[in-house]
Tab-separated table of C-alpha atoms in Angstrom:
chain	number	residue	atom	x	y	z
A	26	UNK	CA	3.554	284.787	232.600
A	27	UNK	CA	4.005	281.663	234.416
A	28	UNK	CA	3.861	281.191	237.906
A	29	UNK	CA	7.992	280.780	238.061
A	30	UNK	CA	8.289	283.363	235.795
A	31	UNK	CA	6.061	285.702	238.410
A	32	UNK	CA	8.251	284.400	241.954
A	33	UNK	CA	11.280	285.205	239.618
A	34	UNK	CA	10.251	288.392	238.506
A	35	UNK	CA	12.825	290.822	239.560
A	36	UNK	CA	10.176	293.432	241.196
A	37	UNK	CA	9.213	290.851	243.587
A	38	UNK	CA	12.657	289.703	244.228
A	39	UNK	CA	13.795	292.977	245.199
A	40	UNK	CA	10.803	292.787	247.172
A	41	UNK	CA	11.426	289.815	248.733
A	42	UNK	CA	14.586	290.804	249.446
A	43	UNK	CA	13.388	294.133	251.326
A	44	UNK	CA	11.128	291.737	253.623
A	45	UNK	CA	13.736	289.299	254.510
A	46	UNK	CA	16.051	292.277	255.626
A	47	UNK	CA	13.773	293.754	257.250
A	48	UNK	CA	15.299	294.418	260.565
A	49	UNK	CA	18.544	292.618	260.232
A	50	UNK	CA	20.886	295.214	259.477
A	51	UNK	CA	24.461	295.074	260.027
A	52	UNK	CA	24.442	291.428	260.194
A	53	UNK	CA	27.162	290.307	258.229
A	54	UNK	CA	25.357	287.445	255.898
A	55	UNK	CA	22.751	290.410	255.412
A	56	UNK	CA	25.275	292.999	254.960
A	57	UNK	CA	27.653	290.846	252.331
A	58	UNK	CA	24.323	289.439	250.308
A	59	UNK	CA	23.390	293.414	249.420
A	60	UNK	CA	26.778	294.672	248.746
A	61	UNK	CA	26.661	292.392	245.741
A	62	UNK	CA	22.971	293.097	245.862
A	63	UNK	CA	21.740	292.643	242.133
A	64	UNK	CA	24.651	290.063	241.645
A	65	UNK	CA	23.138	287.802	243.877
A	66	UNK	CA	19.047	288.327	242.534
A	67	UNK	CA	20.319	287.468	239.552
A	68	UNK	CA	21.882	284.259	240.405
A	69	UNK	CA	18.737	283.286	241.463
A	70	UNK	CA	16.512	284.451	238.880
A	71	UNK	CA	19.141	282.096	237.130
A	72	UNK	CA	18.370	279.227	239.452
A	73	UNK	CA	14.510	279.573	239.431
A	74	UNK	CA	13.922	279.793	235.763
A	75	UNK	CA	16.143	276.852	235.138
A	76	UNK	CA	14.932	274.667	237.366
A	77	UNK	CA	18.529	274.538	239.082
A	78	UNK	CA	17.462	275.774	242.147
A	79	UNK	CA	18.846	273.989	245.857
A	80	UNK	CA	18.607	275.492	249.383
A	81	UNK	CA	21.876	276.190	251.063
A	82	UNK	CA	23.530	274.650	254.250
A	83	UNK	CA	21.083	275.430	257.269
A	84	UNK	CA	22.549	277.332	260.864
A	85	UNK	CA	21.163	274.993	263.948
A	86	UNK	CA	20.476	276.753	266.944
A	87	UNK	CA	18.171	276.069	269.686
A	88	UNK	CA	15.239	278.479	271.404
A	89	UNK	CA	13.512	277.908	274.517
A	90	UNK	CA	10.005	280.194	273.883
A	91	UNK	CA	7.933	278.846	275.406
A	92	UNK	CA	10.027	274.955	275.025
A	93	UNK	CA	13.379	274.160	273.784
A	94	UNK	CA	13.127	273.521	270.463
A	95	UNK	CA	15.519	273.288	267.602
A	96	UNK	CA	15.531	276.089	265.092
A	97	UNK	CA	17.162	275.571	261.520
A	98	UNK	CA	17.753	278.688	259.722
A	99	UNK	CA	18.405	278.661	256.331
A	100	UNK	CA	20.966	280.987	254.615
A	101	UNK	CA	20.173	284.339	253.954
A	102	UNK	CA	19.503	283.750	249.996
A	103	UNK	CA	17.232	281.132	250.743
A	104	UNK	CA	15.528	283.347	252.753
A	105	UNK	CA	14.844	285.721	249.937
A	106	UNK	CA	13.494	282.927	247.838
A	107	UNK	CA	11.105	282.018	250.177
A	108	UNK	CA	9.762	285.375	250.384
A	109	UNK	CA	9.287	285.318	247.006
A	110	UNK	CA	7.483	282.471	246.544
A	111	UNK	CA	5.117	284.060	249.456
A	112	UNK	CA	4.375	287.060	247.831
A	113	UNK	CA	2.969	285.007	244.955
A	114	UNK	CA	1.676	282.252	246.722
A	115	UNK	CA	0.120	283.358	249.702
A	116	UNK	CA	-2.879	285.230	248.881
A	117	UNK	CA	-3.546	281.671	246.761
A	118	UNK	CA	-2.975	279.443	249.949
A	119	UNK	CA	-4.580	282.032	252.029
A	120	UNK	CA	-8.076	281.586	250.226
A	121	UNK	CA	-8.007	277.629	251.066
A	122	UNK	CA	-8.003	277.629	254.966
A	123	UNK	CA	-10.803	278.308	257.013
A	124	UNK	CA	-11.642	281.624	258.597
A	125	UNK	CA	-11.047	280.280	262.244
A	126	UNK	CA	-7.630	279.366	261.802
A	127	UNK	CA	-5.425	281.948	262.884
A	128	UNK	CA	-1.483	281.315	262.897
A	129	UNK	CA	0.404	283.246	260.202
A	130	UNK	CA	-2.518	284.730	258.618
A	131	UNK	CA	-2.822	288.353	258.086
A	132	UNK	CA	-5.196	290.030	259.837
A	133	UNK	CA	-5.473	286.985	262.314
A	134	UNK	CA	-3.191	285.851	265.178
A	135	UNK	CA	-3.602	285.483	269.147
A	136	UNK	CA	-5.788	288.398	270.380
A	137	UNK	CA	-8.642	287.549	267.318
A	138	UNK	CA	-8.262	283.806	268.241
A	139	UNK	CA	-8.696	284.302	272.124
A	140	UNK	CA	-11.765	287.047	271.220
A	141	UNK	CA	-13.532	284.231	269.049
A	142	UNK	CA	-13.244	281.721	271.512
A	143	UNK	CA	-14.699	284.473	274.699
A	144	UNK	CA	-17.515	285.152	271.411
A	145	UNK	CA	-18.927	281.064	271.567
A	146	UNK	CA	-18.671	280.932	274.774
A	147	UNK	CA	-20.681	284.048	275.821
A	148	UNK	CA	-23.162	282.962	273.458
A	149	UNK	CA	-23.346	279.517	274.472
A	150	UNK	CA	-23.508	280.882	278.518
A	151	UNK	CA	-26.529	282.814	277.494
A	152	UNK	CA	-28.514	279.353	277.609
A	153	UNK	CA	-26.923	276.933	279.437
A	154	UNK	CA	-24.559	276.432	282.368
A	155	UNK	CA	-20.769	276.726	282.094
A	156	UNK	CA	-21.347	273.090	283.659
A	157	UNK	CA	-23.165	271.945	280.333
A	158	UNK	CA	-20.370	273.272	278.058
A	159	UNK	CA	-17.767	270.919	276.986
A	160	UNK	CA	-14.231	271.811	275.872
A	161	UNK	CA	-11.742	269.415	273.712
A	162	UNK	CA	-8.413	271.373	273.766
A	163	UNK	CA	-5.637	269.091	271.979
A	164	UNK	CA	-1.736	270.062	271.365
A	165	UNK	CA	0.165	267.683	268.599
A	166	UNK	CA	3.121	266.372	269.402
A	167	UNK	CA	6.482	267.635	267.839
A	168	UNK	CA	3.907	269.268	264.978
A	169	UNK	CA	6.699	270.439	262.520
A	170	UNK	CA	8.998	267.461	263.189
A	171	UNK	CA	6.219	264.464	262.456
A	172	UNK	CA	4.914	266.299	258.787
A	173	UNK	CA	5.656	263.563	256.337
A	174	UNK	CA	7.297	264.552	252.982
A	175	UNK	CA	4.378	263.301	250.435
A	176	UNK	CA	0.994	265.030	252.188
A	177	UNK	CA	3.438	268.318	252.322
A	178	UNK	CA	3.969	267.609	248.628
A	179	UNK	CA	0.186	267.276	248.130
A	180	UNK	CA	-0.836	270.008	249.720
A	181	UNK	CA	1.734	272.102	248.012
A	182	UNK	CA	1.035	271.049	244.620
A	183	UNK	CA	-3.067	271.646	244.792
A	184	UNK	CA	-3.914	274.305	242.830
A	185	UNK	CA	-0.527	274.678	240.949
A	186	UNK	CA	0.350	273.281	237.346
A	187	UNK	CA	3.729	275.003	237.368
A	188	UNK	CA	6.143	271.890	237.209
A	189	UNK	CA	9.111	274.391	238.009
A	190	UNK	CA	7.357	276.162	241.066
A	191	UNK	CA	6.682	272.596	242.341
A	192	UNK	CA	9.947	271.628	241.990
A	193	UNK	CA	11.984	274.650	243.906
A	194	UNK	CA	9.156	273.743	246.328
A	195	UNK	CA	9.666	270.427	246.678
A	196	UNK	CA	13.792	271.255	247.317
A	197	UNK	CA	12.827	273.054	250.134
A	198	UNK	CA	10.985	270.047	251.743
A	199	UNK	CA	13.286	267.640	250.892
A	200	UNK	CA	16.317	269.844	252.296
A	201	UNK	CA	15.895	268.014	256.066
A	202	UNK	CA	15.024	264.189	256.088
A	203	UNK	CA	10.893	263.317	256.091
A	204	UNK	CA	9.199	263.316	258.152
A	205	UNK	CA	9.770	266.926	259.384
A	206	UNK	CA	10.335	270.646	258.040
A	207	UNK	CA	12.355	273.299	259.984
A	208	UNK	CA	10.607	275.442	262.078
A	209	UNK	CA	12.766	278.216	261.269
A	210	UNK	CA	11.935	278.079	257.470
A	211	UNK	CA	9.410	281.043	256.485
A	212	UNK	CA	7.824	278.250	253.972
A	213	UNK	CA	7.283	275.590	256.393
A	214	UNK	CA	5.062	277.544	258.561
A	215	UNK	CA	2.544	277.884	255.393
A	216	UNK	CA	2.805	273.834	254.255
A	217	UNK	CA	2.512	272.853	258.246
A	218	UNK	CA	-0.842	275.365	257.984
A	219	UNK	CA	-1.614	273.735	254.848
A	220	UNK	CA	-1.639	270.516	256.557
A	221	UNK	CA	-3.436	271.508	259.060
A	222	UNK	CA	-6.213	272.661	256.581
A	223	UNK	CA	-7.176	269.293	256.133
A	224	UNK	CA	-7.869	268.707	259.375
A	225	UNK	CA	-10.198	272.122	259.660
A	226	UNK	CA	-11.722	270.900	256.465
A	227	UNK	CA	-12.808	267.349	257.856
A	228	UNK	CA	-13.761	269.279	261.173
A	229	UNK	CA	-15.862	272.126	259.733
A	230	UNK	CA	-17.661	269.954	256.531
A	231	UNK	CA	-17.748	266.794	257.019
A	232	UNK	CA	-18.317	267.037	261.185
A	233	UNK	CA	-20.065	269.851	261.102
A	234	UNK	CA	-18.695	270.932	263.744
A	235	UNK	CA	-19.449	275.400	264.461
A	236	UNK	CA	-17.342	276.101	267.470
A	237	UNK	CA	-13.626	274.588	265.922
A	238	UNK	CA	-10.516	276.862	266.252
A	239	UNK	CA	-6.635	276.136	265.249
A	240	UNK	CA	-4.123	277.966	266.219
A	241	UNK	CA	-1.162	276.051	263.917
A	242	UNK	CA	-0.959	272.977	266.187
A	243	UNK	CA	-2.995	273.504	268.498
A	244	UNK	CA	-7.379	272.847	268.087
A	245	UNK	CA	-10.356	273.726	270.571
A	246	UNK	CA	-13.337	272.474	269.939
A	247	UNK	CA	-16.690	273.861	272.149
A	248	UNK	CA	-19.940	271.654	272.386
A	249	UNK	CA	-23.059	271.560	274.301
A	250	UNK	CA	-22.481	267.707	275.853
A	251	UNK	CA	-20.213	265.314	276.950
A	252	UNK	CA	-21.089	263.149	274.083
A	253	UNK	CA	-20.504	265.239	271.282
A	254	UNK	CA	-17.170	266.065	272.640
A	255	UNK	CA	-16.243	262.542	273.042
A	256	UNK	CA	-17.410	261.996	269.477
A	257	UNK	CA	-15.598	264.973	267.939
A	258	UNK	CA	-12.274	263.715	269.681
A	259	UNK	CA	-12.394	259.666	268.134
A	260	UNK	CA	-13.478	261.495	265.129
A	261	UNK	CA	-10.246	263.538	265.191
A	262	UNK	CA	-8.132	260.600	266.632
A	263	UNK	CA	-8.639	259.174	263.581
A	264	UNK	CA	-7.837	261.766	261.072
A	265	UNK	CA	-4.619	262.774	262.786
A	266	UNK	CA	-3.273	259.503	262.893
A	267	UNK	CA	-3.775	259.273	259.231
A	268	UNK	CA	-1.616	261.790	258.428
A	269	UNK	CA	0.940	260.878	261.156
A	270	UNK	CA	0.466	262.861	264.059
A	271	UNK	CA	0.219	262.354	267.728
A	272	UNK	CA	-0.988	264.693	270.675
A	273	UNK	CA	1.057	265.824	272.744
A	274	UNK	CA	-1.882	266.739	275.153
A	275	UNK	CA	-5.261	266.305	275.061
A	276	UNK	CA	-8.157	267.726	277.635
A	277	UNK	CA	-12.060	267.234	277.608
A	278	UNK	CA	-13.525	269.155	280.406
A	279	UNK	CA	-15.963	271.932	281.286
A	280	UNK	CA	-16.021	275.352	280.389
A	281	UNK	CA	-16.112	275.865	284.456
A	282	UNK	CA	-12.396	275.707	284.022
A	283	UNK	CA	-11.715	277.991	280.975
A	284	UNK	CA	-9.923	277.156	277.507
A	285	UNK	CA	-6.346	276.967	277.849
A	286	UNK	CA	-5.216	278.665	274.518
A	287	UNK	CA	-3.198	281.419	272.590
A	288	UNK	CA	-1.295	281.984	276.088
A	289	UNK	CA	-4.688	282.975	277.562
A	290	UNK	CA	-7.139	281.133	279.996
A	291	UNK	CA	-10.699	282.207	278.525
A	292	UNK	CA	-14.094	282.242	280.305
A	293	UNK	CA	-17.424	284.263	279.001
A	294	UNK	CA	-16.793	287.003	281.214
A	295	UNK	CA	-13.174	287.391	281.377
A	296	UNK	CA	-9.344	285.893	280.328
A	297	UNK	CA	-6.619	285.680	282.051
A	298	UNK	CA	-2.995	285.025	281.259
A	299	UNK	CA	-1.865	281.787	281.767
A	300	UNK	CA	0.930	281.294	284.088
A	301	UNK	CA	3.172	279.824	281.877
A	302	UNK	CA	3.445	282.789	279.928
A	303	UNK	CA	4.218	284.862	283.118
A	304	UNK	CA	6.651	282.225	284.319
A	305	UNK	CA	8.258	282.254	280.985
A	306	UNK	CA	8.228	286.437	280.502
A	307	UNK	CA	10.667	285.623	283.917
A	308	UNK	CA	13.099	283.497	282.642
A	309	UNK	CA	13.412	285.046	279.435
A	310	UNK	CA	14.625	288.611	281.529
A	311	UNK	CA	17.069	286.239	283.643
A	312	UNK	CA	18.335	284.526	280.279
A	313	UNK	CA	19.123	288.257	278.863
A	314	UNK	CA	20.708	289.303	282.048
A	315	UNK	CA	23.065	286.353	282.084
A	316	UNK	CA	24.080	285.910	278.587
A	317	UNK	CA	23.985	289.842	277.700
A	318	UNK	CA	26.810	291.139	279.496
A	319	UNK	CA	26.993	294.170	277.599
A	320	UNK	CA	24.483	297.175	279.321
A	321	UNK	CA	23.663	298.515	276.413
A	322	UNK	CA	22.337	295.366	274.240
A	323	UNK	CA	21.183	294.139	277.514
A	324	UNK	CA	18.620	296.975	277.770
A	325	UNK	CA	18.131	296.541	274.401
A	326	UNK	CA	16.811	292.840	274.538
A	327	UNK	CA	15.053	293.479	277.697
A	328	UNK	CA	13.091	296.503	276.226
A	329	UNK	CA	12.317	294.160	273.308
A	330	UNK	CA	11.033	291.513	275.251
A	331	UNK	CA	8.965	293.294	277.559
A	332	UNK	CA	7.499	295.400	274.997
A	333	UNK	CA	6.653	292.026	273.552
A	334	UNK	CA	5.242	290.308	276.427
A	335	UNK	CA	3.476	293.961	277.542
A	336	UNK	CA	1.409	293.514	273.830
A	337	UNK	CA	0.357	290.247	274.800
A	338	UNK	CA	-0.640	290.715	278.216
A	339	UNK	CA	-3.189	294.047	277.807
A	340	UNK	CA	-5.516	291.816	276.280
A	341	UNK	CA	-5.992	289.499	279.798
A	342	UNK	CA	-7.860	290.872	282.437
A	343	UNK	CA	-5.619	292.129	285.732
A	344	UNK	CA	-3.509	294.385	283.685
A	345	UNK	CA	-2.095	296.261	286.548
A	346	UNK	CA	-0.606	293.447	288.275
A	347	UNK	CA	0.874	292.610	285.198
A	348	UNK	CA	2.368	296.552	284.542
A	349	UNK	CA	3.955	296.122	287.814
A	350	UNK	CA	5.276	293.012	287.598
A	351	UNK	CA	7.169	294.088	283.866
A	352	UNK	CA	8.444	297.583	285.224
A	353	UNK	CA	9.588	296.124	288.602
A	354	UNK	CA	11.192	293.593	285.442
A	355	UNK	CA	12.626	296.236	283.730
A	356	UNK	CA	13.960	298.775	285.920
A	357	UNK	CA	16.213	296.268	287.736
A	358	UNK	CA	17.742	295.612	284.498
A	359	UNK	CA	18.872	299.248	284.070
């Protein structure tokens, strides 16, 4: 079976129709896409295995977590077809990144990347002074927006010989103008982590570098001197601006002052949330509360959201602050 033949199979497009649905009842797109439910799988099917496959008309909306930034969500069906090339493909693309990258892996995510981090850094405190450890934190700039077209291509196309994969691949990248993929497309945050691999690669085998950590766009790096840290950052100057990308922020400083990162501030002995995320967690309940008007969905968002920001926050130190500052929160709201 080829590899189209396998995203196309209809067991893993009812699958992948199950995932993208997930959660989305009773909105209409949803609702009208499984009325005509094997209709519509079959049409694509139809699509894949011919090689006539093209991504609908995206939605543009705009989110402000933590920035603004502007989503592009494509239709429903395209949806599904992403999820079915994931099924197939991730556990493929998985298997090329490094362990310490941790955005939209399973089994990863924030709480393992801030634990890792609090790990070198307890082990480097045992023998030497926070003074002595040096930190390069760097953000890229507009990280989805500035991925060129032909390195997504190449990093897509390693590994698979499937000419009609490639192609309902490629569609998908070339659906917005290069460089840039929409944030809101399931696929693009695999080829953005994809692109990021090469960066890890460089860092971990050809720098040698132990203590490197990505979180999607964002990298810490941990080293014993100034120098090395300085070193490690041209090193990385260079790389990124050979694949197009800019930082949006860059630090080099002691471990004195923690590692910004994952929404935490991280010492040996403790982390702490950054404020950011607590300043945010506020606006986001004063967003609901305007824009909600009716009390029932109103609740509804604001129990999402705190439930959301409560998971995040147990992991930081000062937890009961934090409690009271989400129930005092909440129980305005109702």
């Amino acid at each position: 079976m080829t590899l189209i033949e396998q995203i196309a199979d209809w067991d893993n497009l009812l699958l992948a129709y199950q995932k993208a649905r997930k959660g989305k009842s009773g909105i209409n797109e949803v609702e009208r896409f499984g009325a005509n439910l094997w209709l519509n799988l079959g049409n694509i099917q139809l699509h894949l295995l011919s090689g006539t496959y093209q991504i609908g008309t995206y939605r543009e909306f705009v989110v402000y977590e933590p920035k603004k930034r502007q989503i592009l969500a494509a239709p429903f069906r395209d949806r599904v077809v992403q999820h079915a090339m994931l099924n197939i493909l991730e556990a493929q693309w998985d298997k090329r990144l490094i362990d310490d990258t941790y955005a939209c892996r399973k089994g990863k995510g924030t709480h393992q990347a801030a634990t890792r981090i609090q790990h070198w850094l307890k082990g480097m405190a045992k023998n030497q002074s926070l003074e002595n450890i040096w930190i390069v934190k760097t953000d890229y700039s507009k990280y989805f927006q500035s991925l060129n077209h032909d390195i997504l291509k190449q990093v897509a196309a390693k590994g698979i010989d499937c000419q009609l994969t490639l192609k309902a691949i490629f569609n998908i990248i070339d659906s917005v103008p290069s460089p840039g993929m929409p944030v809101g497309n399931l696929l693009s945050q695999w080829l953005a982590n994809l692109v990021g691999n090469i960066i890890d690669q460089h860092v971990k085998r050809n720098l040698r570098v132990k203590r490197y950590l990505r979180y999607m766009d964002d990298c810490v790096a941990i080293f014993g001197s100034k120098i090395e840290a300085q070193l490690y950052f041209a090193e990385l100057s260079k790389l990124s601006e050979s694949l197009e990308l800019k930082f949006s922020k860059v630090s080099i400083h002691r471990a004195t002052q923690g590692v910004n990162m994952v929404g935490y501030r991280i010492w040996p002995t403790h982390k702490l949330l950054r404020k950011r995320a607590i300043v945010q967690f506020k606006r986001d309940i004063k967003f609901i509360k305007k824009h909600y008007q009716n009390p029932e969905q109103q609740a509804k968002q604001i129990n999402k959201r705190t439930k959301a920001f409560i998971a995040h926050s147990k992991h930081a130190d000062g937890a009961r602050l934090l409690n009271k500052l989400v129930n005092s929160s909440f129980n305005k709201a109702i």
